[in-house]
XYZ file of C-alpha atoms in Angstrom:
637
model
C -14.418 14.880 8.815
C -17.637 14.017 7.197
C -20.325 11.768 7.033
C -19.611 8.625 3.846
C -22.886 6.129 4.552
C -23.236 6.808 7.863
C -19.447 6.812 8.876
C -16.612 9.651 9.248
C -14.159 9.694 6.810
C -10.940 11.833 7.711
C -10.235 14.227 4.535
C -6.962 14.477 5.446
C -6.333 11.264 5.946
C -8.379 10.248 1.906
C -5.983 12.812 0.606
C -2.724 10.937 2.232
C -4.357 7.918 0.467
C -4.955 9.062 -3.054
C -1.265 10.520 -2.748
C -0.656 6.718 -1.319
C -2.210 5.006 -4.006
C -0.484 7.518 -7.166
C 2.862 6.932 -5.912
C 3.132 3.169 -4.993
C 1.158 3.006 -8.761
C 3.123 5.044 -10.831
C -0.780 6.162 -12.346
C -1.376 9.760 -11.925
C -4.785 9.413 -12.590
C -5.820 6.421 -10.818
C -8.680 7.326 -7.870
C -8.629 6.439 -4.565
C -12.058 5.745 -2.719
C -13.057 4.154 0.181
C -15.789 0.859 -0.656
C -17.083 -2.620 0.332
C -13.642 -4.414 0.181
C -10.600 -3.603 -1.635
C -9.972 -4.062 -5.147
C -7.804 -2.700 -8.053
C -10.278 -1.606 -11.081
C -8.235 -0.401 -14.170
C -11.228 0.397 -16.557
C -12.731 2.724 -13.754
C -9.388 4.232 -12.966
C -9.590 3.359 -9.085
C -8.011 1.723 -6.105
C -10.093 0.875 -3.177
C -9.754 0.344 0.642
C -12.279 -1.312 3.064
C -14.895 0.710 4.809
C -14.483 -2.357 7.327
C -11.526 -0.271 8.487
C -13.598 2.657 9.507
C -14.761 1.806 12.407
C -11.657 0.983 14.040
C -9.093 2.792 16.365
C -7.009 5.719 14.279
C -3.964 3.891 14.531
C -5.421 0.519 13.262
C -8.004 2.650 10.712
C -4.679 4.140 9.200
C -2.659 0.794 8.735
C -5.567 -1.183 7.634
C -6.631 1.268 4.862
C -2.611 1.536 4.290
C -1.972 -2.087 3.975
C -4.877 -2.182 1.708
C -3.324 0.162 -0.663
C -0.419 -1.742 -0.738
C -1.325 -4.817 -1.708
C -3.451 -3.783 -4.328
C -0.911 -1.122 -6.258
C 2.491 -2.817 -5.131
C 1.318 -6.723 -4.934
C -2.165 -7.305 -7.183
C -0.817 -4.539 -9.883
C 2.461 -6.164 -9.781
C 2.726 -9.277 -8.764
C -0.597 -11.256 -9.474
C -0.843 -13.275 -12.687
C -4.217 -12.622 -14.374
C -4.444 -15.972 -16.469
C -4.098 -18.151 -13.638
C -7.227 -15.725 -11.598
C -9.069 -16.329 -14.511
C -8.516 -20.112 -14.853
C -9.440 -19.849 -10.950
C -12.549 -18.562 -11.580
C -13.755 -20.506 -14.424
C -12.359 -23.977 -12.816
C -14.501 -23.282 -9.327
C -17.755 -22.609 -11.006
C -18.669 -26.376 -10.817
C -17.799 -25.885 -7.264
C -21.002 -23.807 -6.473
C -19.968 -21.638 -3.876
C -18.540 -18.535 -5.219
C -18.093 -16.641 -1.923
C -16.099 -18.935 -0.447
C -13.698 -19.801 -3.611
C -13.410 -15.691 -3.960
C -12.727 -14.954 -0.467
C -10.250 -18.007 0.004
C -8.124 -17.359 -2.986
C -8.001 -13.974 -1.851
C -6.353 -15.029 1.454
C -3.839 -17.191 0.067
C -2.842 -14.617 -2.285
C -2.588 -11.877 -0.291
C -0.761 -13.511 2.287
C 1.881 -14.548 -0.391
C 1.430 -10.369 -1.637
C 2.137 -9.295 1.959
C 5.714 -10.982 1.956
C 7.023 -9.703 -1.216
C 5.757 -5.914 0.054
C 7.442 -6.510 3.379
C 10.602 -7.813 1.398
C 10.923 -4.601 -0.634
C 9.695 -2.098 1.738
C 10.466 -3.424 5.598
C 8.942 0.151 6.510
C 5.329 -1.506 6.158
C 5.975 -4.605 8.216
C 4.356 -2.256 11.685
C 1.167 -1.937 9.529
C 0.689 -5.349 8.137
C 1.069 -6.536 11.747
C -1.453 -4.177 13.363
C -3.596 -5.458 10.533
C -2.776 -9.052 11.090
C -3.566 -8.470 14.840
C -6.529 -6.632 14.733
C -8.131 -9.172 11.690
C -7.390 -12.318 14.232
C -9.208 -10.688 17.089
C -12.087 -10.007 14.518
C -12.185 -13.432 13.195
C -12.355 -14.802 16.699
C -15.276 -12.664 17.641
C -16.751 -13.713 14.452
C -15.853 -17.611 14.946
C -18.323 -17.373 18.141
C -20.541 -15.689 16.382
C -21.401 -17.947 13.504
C -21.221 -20.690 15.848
C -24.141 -19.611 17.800
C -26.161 -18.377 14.677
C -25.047 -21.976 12.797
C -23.322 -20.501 9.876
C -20.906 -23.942 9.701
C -19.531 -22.496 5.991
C -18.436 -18.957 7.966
C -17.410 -20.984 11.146
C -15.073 -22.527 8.846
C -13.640 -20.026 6.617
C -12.631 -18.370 9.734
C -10.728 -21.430 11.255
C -8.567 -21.527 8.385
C -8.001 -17.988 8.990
C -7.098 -18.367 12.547
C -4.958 -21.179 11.648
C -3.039 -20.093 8.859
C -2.130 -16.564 11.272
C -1.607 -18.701 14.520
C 1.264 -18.267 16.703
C 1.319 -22.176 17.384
C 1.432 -24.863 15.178
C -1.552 -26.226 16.397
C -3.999 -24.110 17.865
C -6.910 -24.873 19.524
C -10.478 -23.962 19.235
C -12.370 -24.844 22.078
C -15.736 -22.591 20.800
C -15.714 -24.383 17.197
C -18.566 -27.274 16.456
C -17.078 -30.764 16.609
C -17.741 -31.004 12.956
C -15.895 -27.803 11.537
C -12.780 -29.167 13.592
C -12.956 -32.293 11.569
C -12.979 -30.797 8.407
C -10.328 -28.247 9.285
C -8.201 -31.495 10.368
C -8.869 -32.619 6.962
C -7.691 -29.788 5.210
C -4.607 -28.970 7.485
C -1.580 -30.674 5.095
C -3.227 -28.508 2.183
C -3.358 -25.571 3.799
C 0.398 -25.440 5.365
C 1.716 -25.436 2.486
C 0.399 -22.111 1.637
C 3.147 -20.299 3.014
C 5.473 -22.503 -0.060
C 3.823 -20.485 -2.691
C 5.539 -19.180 -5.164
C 3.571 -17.295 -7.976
C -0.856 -17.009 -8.309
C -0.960 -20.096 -9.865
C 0.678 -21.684 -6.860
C -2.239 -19.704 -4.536
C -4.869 -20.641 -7.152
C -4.323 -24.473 -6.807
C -4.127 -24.642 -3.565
C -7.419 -23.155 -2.942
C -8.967 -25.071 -5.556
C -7.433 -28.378 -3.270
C -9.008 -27.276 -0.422
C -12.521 -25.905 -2.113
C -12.515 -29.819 -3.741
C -11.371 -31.396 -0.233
C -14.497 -29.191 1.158
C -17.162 -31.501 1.614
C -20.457 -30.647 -0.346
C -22.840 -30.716 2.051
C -20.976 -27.709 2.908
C -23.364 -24.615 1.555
C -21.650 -20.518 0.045
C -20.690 -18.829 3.178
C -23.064 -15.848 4.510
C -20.635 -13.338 5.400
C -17.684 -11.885 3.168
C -14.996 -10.679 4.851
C -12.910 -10.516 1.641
C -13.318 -9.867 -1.883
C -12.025 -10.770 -5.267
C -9.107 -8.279 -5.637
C -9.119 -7.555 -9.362
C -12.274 -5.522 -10.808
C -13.436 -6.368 -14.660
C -10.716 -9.468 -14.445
C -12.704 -10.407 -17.757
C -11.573 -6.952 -19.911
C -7.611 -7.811 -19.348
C -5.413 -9.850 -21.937
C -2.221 -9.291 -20.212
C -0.230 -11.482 -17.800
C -0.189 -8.574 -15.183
C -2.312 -5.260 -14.494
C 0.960 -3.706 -14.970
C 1.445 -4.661 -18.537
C -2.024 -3.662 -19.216
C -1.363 0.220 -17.848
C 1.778 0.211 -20.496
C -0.195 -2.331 -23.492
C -0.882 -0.586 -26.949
C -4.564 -0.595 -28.406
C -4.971 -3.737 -30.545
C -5.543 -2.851 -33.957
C -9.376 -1.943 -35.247
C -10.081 -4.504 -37.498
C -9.422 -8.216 -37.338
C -8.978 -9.395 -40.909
C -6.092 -11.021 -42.085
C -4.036 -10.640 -45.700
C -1.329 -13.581 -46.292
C 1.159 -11.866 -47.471
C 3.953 -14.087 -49.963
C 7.338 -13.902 -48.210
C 9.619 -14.970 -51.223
C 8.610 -12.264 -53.265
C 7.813 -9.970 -51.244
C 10.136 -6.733 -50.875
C 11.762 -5.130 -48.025
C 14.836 -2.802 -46.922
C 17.426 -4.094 -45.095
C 19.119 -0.588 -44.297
C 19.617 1.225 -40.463
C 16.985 3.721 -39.630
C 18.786 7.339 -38.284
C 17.135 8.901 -35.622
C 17.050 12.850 -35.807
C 19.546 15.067 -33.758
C 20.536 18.769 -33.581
C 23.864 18.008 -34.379
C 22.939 15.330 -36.760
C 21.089 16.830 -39.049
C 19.690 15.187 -42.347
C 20.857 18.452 -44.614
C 23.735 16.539 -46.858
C 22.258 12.703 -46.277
C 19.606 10.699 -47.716
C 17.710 8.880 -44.774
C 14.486 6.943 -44.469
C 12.178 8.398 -41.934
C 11.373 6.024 -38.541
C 8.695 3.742 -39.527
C 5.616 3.746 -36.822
C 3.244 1.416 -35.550
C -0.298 0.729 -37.404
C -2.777 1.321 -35.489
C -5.282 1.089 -38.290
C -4.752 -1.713 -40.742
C -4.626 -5.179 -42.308
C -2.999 -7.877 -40.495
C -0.625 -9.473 -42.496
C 2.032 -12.783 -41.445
C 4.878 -10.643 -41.788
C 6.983 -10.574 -38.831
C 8.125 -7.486 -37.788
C 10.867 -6.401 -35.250
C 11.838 -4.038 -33.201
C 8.673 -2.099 -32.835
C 8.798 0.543 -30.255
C 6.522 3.613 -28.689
C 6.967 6.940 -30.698
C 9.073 9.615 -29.482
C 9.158 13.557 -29.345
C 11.758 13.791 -31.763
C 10.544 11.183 -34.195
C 10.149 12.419 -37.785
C 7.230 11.679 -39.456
C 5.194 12.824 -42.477
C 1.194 13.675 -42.161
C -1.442 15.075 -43.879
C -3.841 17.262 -42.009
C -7.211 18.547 -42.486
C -8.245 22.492 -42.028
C -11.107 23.361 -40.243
C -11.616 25.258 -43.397
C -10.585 24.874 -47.465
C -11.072 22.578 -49.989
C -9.139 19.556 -51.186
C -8.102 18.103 -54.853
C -8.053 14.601 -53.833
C -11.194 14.171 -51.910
C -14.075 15.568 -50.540
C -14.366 15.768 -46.660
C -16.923 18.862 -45.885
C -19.303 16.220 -44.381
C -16.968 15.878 -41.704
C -16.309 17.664 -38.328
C -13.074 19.498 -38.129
C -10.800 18.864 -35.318
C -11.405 22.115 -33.345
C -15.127 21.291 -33.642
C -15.202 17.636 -32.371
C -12.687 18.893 -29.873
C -15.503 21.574 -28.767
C -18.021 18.824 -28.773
C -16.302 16.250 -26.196
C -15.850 19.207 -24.169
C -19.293 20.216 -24.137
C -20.625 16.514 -23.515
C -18.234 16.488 -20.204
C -15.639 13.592 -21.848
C -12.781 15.494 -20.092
C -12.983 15.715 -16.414
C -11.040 18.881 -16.174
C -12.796 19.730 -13.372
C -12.795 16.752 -11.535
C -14.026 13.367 -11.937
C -16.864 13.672 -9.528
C -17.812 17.051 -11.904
C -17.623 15.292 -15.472
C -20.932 15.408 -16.310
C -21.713 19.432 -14.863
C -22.119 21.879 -17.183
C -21.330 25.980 -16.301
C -24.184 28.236 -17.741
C -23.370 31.713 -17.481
C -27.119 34.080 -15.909
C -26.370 37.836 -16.133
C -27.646 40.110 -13.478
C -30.424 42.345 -14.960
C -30.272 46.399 -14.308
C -31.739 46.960 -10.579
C -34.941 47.928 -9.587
C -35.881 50.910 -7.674
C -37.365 48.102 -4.932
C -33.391 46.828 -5.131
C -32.173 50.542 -5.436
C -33.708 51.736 -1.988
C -32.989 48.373 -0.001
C -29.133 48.816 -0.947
C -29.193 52.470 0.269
C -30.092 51.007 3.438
C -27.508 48.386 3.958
C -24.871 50.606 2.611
C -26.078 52.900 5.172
C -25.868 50.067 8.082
C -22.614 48.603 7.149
C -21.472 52.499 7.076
C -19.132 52.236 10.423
C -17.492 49.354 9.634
C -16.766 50.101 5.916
C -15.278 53.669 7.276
C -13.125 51.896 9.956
C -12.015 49.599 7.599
C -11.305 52.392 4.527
C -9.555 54.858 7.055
C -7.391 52.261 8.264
C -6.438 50.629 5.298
C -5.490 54.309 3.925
C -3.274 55.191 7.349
C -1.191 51.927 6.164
C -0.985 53.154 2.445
C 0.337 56.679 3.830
C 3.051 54.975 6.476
C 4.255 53.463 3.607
C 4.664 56.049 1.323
C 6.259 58.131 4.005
C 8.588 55.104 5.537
C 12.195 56.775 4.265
C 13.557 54.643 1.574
C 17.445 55.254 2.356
C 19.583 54.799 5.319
C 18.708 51.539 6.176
C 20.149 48.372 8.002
C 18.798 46.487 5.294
C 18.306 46.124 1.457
C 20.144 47.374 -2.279
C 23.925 48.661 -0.933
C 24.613 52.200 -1.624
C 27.445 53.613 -3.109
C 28.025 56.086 -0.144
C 30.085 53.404 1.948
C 32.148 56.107 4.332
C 29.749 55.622 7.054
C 31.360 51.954 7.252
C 34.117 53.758 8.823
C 33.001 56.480 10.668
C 30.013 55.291 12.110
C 29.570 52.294 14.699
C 26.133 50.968 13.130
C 26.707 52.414 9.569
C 23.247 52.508 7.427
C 24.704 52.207 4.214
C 21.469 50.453 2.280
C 18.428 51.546 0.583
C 15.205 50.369 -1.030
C 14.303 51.123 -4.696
C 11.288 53.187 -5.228
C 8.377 51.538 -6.390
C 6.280 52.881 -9.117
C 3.469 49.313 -8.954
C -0.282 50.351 -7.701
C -0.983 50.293 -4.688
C -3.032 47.162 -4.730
C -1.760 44.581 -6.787
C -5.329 42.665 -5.918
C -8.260 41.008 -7.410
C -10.796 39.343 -5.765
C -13.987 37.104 -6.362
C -16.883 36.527 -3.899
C -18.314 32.927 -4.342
C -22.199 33.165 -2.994
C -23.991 29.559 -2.203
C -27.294 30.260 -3.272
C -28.523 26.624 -2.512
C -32.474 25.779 -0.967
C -30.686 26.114 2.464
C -29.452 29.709 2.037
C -33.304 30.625 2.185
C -33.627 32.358 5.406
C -29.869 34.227 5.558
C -29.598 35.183 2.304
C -31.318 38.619 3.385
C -28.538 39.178 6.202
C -25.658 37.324 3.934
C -26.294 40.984 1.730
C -25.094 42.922 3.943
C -21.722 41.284 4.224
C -21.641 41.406 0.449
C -22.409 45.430 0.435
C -19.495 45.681 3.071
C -17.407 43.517 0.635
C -18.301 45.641 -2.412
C -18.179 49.044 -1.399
C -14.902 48.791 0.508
C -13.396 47.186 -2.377
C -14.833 49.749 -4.456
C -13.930 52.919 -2.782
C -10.292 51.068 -2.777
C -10.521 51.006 -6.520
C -9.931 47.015 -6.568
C -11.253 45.147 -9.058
C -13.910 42.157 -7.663
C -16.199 39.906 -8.546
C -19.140 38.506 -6.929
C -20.973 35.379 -8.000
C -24.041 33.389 -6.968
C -23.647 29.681 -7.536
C -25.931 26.444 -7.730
C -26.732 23.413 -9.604
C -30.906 23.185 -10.825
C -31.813 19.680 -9.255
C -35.103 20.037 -11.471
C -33.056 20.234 -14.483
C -30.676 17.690 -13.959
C -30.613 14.336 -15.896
C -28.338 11.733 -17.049
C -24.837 13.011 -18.546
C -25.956 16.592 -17.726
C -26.078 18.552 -14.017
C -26.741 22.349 -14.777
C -24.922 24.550 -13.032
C -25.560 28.641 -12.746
C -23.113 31.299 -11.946
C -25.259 34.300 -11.340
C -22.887 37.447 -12.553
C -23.868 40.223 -10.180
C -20.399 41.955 -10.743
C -17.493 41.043 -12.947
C -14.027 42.395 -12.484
C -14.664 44.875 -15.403
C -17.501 46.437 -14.347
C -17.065 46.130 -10.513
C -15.770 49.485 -9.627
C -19.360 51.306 -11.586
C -21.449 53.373 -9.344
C -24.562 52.319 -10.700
C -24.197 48.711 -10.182
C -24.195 47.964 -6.585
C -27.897 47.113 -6.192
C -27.589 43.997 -8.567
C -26.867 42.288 -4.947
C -30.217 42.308 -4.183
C -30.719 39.781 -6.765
C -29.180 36.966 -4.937
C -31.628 34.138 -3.879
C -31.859 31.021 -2.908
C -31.886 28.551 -5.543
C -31.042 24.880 -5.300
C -28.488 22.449 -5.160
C -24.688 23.155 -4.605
C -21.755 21.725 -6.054
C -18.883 23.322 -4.538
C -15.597 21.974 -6.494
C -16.697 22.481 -9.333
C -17.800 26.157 -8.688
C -14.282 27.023 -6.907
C -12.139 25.527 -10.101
C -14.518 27.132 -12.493
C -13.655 30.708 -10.606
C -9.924 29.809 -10.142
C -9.425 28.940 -14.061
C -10.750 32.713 -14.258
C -8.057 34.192 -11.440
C -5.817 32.027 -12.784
C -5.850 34.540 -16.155
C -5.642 37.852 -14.335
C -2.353 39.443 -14.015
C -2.657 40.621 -10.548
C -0.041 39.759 -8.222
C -2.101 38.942 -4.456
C -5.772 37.232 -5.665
C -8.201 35.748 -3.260
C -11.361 33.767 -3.818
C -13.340 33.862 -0.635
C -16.584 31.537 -0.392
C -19.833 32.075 1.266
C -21.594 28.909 2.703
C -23.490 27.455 5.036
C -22.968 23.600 4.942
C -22.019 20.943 2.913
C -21.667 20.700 -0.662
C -24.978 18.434 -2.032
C -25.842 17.997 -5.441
C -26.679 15.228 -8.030
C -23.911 11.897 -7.344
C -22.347 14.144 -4.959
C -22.886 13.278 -1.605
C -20.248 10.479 -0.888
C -17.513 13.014 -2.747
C -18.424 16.634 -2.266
C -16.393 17.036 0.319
C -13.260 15.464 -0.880
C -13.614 17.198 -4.461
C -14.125 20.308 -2.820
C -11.100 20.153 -1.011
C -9.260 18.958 -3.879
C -10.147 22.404 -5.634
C -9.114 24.248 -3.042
C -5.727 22.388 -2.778
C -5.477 22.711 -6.971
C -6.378 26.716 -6.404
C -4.138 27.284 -3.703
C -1.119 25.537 -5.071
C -1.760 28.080 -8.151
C -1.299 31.166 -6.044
C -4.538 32.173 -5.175
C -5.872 32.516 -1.503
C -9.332 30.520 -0.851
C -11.150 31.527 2.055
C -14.104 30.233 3.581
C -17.062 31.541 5.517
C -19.508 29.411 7.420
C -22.594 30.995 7.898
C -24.427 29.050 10.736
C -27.869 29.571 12.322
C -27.217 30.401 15.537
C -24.511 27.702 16.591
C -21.592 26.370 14.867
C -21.720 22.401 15.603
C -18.802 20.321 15.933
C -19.508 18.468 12.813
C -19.944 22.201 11.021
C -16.570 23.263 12.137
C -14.633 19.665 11.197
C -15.788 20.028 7.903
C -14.931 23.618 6.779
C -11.517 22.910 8.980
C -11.297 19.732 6.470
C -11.596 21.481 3.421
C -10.173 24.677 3.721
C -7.751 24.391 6.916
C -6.724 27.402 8.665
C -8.141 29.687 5.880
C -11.938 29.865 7.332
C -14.093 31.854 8.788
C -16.728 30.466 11.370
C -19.976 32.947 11.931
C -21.927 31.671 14.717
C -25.178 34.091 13.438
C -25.599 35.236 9.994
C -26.362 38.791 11.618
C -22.686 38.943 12.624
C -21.347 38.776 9.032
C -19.984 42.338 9.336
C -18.764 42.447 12.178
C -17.065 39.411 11.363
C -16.164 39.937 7.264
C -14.762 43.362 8.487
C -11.372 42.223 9.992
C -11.075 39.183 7.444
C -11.080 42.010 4.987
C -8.873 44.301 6.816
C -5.839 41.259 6.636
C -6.068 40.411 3.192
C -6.076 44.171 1.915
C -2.990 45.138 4.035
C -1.573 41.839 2.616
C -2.068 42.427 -0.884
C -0.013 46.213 -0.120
């Protein structure tokens, strides 16, 4: 876990929530994140859940944030009718008390939401009642509570709360002011007939009823306990979100041409779609006709428009990124590859995750060592000497069992032809194994260094676990990289977060003598961003051909950096989850100072599972990085 404005947020569980939130969607792209109050926000891309939830038992934490998932992709995408919330909100702004109308209207509604989502999926009913349990209990505690501090608007939202989820038909409230009750009497025939309605407009007017029967004396409530479900209401045209995730762009300009009908001229002929074994060889067919997105709207009615298909025909003119034309002159414009180049460069994709659109990778070469660097990596080679031999000797003892293991004869593998011992023999070996002629080490490798402010005093010790790592690999003849990595806080500004990879090795120039001391040049830097590193690296081992390739990362805390506090950690161990579901191996290494902490250890274990590495000292790094290396080279033989 880790910390999200002062409270722990389960990675696991955020990742069982975004997976939540795709699926019950059908939007691949839309964003879970926890936030004050849950809402569905279409022009953000995002579904939320309550942070109210947090600080709750697991099992109530889990089907609050659940249920709150739920209602927003299955009901509010779904179900809720976005003229009627708008005429809501424009009819109640006489009324003066926003909170209230909002937080009302949301209760109605999402009670009617709740039964349509039990309907279709009875699987959920255990979490909406764990949530319906554990929000009465709250609302009673609160109910005292704004009693005593005099908050009559509060003390009465949450009577109507109590008594729309009461057990009894008419419960009582001995704690509630004299006054609230008699209001609450008041509104009691509105408010049972809640449970009759039928569509939003049905939960719209009967919280404007009650909002009117309100008396005004009555002041906007204090507290929110719920909030308007339905971000940027104002951007939607459609009667549900769900029509607006499958609505065409309108088109670009607005003018109109009347267009005479009696004269004008049209075909009245069936369109053939294209087929393999239809071809148009032989036949004279009119191509589909597509949708304008561009144009002049005219009073011409047309039918049967549809989305375009993969196997539409269609004619098109295209312009180079080089060459002239007859007809007109376009040089002044940007060729496709080169606008293409420049949204990429300005961060409009988020290719490497949304929390990493606006960070930029700048590339800092290692310069040629120093004789300062030269002499201080003669001494850590010679201190990480013993373990590099253990490791080398033992890693070649496995190499020579192998070659020498006999390759016919077996209980197991390719039959043989020789099939006589089947019948002389009472545990006939009549299998073999082919010889292979691969290397030895199908392997690559890439050391990611944090060299954020933090890594100040161990980066001098972290060296020697990167000598160990290079010279073993070296002598092994595997190709490796090693990187530094962090983003320059002094640099940063708005649309742009610099981030360095410091090249000390690259895979092609890894196995050189001469280029070991470029370690040395490893410091401490600034800020890191740790996603975006790890997918920057995995794009890279992504392209190699090697069969077994591991990414191993070097850290000592959490990832920090510009806008990435709240979701560092969850965008890290996205990466890792992208990287690993590509093949590669990502292992990390915590480098503490002196004492791993419980809160140390949850996180690493959070982002990259079993696949870490705790090192109580940075001192121990060898002793430590030495059997870590030993697995995944007799892996990758």
């Amino acid at each position: 876990m880790y910390r999200f404005h002062d409270s722990k947020v389960d990675t696991d569980l955020f990742m069982q929530l975004q997976d939540l939130a795709t699926v019950l969607s059908g939007k691949p792209d839309l964003d879970f994140e926890h936030n004050y109050g849950s809402f569905i926000d279409l022009v953000d891309i995002k579904v939320t859940a309550s942070r109210f939830w947090d600080k709750t038992k697991q099992e109530t934490k889990v089907a609050g944030l659940k249920t709150d998932i739920l209602l927003r992709t299955i009901g509010t995408l779904h179900h809720s009718n976005i003229p009627a919330m708008k005429n809501f909100l424009t009819n109640i702004r006489e009324i003066g008390r926003p909170k209230l109308s909002t937080q009302l209207f949301t209760l109605i509604e999402d009670i009617r939401l709740e039964e349509i989502i039990k309907k279709e999926r009875p699987g959920t009913k255990k979490w909406f009642n764990s949530r319906k349990n554990y929000l009465k209990h709250y609302l009673e505690n609160q109910l005292a509570a704004n009693v005593t501090r005099g908050f009559a608007t509060d003390e009465l939202f949450c009577l109507i709360y109590l008594l729309i989820q009461s057990d009894s038909p008419d419960p009582a409230f001995p704690r509630a002011n004299e006054k609230q009750l008699q209001q609450l009497t008041s509104l009691k025939p509105i408010i049972y007939t809640i449970f009759d309605a039928r569509d939003t407009r049905d939960s719209a007017r009967i919280a404007e009823q009650i909002l009117y029967k309100v008396k005004p004396n009555y002041p906007d409530s204090i507290n929110e306990y719920f909030i308007f479900p339905i971000a940027h209401i104002e951007s939607y045209t459609k009667n549900t979100l769900f029509d607006e995730l499958t609505r065409t762009d309108e088109l670009v300009n607005d003018d109109q041409e009347e267009v005479d009908e009696e004269n004008s001229e049209y075909f009245d002929e069936k369109f053939s779609t294209w087929h393999r074994e239809n071809k148009n060889e032989n036949r004279k067919q009119n191509f589909l006709q597509f949708e304008l997105e561009q144009g002049t709207r005219t009073n011409i009615m047309g039918g049967g428009a549809r989305e375009t298909e993969d196997g539409d025909q269609a004619m098109a003119s295209i312009q180079g990124a080089s060459g002239e034309s007859k007809e007109k002159d376009y040089s002044k414009m940007e060729a496709l590859d080169k606008q293409e180049d420049k949204d990429q460069k300005q961060g409009s994709g988020s290719s490497y995750g949304e929390a990493n659109k606006d960070a930029v990778k700048l590339l800092k070469e290692a310069l040629a060592p120093t004789a300062d660097d030269e002499r201080l990596y003669a001494e850590f080679v010679n201190g990480i000497e013993s373990y590099k031999r253990q490791l080398a000797n033992t890693i070649k003892k496995t190499i020579e069992h192998k070659k020498n293991t006999p390759r016919k004869d077996l209980m197991a593998g390719r039959l043989s032809k020789r099939l006589l011992p089947i019948i002389i023999e009472d545990n006939p070996r009549i299998f073999y194994k082919k010889d292979q002629e691969s290397k030895e080490f199908d392997a690559v490798f890439t050391l990611l260094v944090d060299c954020s402010a933090s890594m100040a005093g161990k980066m001098a010790e972290t060296k020697k676990g990167i000598v160990l790592f290079h010279e073993v690999l070296k002598q092994l003849g595997i190709p490796h990289s090693i990187i530094g990595f962090w983003e320059d806080a002094n640099e940063v500004r708005e649309n742009y977060q610099p981030n360095y990879f410091h090249i000390i090795h690259s895979h092609a120039d890894s196995l050189y003598k001469e280029n070991g001391a470029r370690i040395m040049q490893l410091e401490a830097q600034e800020d890191n961003r740790d996603g975006f590193s790890i997918r920057v690296i995995t794009r890279e081992l992504e392209a190699r051909r090697e069969k077994n390739k591991f990414l191993l990362v070097f850290s000592d805390g959490e990832p920090a950096a510009d806008g990435y506090d709240q979701n560092g950690i969850v965008d890290t161990l996205l990466a890792v989850s992208e990287a690993r579901k590509k093949g590669i191996d990502v292992i990390g290494m915590f480098l503490a100072d002196g004492e791993i902490g419980e809160r140390e250890d949850n996180t690493m274990k959070n982002i990259y599972g079993k696949e870490r590495v705790m090192i109580p000292s940075v001192s121990e790094l060898p002793e430590h990085f030495a059997p870590l290396l030993k697995k995944l080279l007799l892996k990758a033989i």
